[in-house]
Tab-separated table of C-alpha atoms in Angstrom:
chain	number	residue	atom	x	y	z
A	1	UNK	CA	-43.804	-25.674	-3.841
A	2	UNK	CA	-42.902	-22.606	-6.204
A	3	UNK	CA	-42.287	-20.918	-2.970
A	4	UNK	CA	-39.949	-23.161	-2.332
A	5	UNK	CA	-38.150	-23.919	-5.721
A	6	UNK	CA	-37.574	-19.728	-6.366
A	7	UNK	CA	-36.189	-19.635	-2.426
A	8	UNK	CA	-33.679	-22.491	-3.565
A	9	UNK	CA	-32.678	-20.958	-6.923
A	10	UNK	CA	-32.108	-17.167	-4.932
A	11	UNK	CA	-29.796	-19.228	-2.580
A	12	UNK	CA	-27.338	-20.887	-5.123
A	13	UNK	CA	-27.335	-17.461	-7.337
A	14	UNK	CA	-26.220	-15.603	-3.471
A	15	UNK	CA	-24.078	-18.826	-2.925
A	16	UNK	CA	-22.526	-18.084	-7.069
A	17	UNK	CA	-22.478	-14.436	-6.649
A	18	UNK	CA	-20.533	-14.477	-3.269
A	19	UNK	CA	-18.153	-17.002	-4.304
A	20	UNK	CA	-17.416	-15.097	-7.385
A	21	UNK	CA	-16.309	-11.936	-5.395
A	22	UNK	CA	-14.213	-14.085	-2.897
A	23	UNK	CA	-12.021	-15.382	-6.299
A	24	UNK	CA	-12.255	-11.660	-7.868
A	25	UNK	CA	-10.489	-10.336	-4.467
A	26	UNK	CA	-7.976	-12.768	-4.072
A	27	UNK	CA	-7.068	-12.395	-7.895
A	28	UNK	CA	-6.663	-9.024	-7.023
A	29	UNK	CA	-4.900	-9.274	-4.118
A	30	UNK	CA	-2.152	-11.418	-6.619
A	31	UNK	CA	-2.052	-9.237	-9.388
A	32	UNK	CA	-1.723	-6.837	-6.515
A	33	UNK	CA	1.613	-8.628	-5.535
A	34	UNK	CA	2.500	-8.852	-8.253
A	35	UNK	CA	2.780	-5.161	-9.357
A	36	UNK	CA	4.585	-4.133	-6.140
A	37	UNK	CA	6.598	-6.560	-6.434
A	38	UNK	CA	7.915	-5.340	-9.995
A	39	UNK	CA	8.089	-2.158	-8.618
A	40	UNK	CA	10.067	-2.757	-5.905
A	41	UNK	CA	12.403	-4.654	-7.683
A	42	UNK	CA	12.600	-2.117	-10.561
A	43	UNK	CA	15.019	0.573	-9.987
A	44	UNK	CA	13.799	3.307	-8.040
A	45	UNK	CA	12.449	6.891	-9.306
A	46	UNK	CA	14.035	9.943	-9.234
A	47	UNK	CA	12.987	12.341	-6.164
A	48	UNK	CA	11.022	15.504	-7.709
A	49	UNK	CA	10.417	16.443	-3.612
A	50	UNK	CA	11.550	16.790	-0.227
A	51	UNK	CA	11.218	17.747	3.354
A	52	UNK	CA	13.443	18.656	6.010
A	53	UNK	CA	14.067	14.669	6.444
A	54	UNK	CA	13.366	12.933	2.961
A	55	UNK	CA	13.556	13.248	-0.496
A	56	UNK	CA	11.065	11.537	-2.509
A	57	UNK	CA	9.425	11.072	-5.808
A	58	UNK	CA	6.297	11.753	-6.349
A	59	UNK	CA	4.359	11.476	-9.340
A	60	UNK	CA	2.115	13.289	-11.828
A	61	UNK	CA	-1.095	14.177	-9.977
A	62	UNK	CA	0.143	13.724	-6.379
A	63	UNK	CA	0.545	16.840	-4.441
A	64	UNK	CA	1.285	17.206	-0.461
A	65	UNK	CA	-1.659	18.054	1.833
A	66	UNK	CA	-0.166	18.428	5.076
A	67	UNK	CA	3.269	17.298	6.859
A	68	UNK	CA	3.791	16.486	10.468
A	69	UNK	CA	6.633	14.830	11.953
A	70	UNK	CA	7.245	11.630	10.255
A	71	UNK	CA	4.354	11.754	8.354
A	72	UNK	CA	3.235	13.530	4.672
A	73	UNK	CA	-0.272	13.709	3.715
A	74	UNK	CA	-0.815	13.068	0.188
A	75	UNK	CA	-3.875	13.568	-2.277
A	76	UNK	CA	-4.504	12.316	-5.760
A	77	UNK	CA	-7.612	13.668	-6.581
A	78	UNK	CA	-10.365	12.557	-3.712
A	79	UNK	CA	-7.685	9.742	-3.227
A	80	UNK	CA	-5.848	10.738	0.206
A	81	UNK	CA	-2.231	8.503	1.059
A	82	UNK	CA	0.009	8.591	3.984
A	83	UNK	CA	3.739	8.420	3.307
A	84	UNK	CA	5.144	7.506	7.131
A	85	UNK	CA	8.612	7.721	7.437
A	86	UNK	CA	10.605	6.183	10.659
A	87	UNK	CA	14.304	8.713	10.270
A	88	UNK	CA	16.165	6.022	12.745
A	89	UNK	CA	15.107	2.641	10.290
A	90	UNK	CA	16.760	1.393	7.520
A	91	UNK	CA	15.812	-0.073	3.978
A	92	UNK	CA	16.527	-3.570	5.675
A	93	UNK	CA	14.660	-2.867	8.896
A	94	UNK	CA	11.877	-4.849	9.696
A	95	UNK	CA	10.510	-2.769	12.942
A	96	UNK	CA	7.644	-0.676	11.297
A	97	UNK	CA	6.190	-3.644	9.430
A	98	UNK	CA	6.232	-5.944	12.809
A	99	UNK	CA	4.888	-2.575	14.501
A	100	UNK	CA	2.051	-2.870	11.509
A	101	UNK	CA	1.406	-6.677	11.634
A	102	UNK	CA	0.827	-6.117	15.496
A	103	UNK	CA	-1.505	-3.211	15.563
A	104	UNK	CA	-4.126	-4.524	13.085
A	105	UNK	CA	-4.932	-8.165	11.131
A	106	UNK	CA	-4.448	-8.136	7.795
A	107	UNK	CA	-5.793	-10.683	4.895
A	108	UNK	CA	-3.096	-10.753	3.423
A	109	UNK	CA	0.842	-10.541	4.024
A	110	UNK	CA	3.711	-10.606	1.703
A	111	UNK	CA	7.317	-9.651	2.230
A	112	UNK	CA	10.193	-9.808	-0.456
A	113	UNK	CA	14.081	-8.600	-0.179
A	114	UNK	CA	16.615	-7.471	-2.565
A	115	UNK	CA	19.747	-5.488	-2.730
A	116	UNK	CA	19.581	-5.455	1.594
A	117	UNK	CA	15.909	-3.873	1.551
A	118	UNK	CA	12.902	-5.128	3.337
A	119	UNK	CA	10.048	-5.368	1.611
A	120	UNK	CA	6.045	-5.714	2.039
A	121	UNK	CA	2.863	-5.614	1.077
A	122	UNK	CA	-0.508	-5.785	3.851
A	123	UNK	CA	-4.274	-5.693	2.353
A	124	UNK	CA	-6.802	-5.292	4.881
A	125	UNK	CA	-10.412	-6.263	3.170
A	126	UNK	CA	-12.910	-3.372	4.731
A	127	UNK	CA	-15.668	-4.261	2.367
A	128	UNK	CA	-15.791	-6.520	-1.040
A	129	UNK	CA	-15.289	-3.032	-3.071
A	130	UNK	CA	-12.874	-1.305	-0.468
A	131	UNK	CA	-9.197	-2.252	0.527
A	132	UNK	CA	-7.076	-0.697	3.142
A	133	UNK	CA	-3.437	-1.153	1.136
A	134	UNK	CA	0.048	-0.398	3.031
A	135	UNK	CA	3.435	-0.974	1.188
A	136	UNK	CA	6.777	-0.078	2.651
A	137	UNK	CA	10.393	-0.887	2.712
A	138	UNK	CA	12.779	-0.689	5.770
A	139	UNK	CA	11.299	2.202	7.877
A	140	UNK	CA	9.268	3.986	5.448
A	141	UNK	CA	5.441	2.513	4.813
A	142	UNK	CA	2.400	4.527	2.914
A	143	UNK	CA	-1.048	3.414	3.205
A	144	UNK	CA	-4.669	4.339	1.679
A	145	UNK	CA	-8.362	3.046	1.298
A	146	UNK	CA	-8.912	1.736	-2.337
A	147	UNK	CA	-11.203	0.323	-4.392
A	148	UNK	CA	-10.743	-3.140	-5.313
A	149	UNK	CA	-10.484	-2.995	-8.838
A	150	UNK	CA	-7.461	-0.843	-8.894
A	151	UNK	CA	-6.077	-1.965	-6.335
A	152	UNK	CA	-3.084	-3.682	-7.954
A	153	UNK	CA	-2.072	0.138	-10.018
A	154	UNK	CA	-2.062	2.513	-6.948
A	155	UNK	CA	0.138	-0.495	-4.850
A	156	UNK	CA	2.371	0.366	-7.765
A	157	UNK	CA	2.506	3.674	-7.979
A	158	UNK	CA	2.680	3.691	-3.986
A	159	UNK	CA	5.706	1.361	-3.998
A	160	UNK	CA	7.245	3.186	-6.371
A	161	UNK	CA	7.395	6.555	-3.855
A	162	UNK	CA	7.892	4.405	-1.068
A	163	UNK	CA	11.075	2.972	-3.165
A	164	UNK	CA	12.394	6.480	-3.701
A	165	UNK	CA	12.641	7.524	-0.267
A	166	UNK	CA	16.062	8.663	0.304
A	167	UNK	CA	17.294	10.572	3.734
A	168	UNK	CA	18.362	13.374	4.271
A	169	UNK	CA	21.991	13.296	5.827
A	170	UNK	CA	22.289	16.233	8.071
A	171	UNK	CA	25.051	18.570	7.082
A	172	UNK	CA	28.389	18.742	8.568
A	173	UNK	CA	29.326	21.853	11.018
A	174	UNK	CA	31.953	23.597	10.119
């Protein structure tokens, strides 16, 4: 019967635990939204960088690890990011996110607009500590691995860059 009884308790404290989690990641994933979205709608940084195709801000702490073609590595300490940029896609484009939403399932999906820009925001749970985050407007999208907890302040610091994406318009021949 004790056998029993501590089996019983050790399955409502799992049951408690588990649940717990579950509301702790979809607070998260809100406060997430949340933060992008006042990001987003904030007006956007100042670019402190560039490549032969963008200019973009990036902030204190971020440096560049590697660039390919339409894509710059980024590191922020043992954090890695990658900034993807699509040169032929607008701010109001919706063609990389649709690409995104097709390629892999996400737990959760969010899109927002202003001033003729499309916005998003895709959280892919890989473990209860460990999100895969992606944020983008238009044609430009940067994702990383996080852990849960903050979550909601690299989405805003990765919205922010994302936001300050400008491209470069090829110069005139003379």
């Amino acid at each position: 019967m004790t056998r029993l009884l501590k089996g019983a308790l050790l399955l409502m404290v799992s049951v408690l635990l588990l649940s717990a989690c579950s509301a702790n990641v979809k607070e998260e994933r809100q406060a997430t939204n949340d933060k992008v979205v006042e990001a987003f709608k904030n007006a956007s940084k100042k670019a402190n960088n560039k490549n032969k195709d963008i200019h973009f801000y990036l902030p204190f702490g971020y440096e560049i690890k590697e660039k390919s073609q339409n894509n710059i590595l980024l590191k922020n300490g043992s954090k890695t990011y990658i900034l993807f940029y699509n040169p032929q896609e607008g701010p109001d484009s919706q063609v990389v996110y649709q690409a995104a939403i097709n390629n892999k399932k996400y737990d959760y999906k969010k899109t927002f607009k202003k001033d003729g820009k499309f916005a998003y925001l895709l959280i892919k749970e890989l473990d209860e500590e460990k999100q895969e985050v992606t944020v983008g407007i238009g044609g430009v999208k940067m994702t990383t691995e996080v852990k849960t907890k903050s979550m909601k302040s690299d989405a805003e610091t990765m919205m922010y860059i994302v936001n300050s994406v400008k491209k470069v318009e090829p110069k005139a021949k003379q």
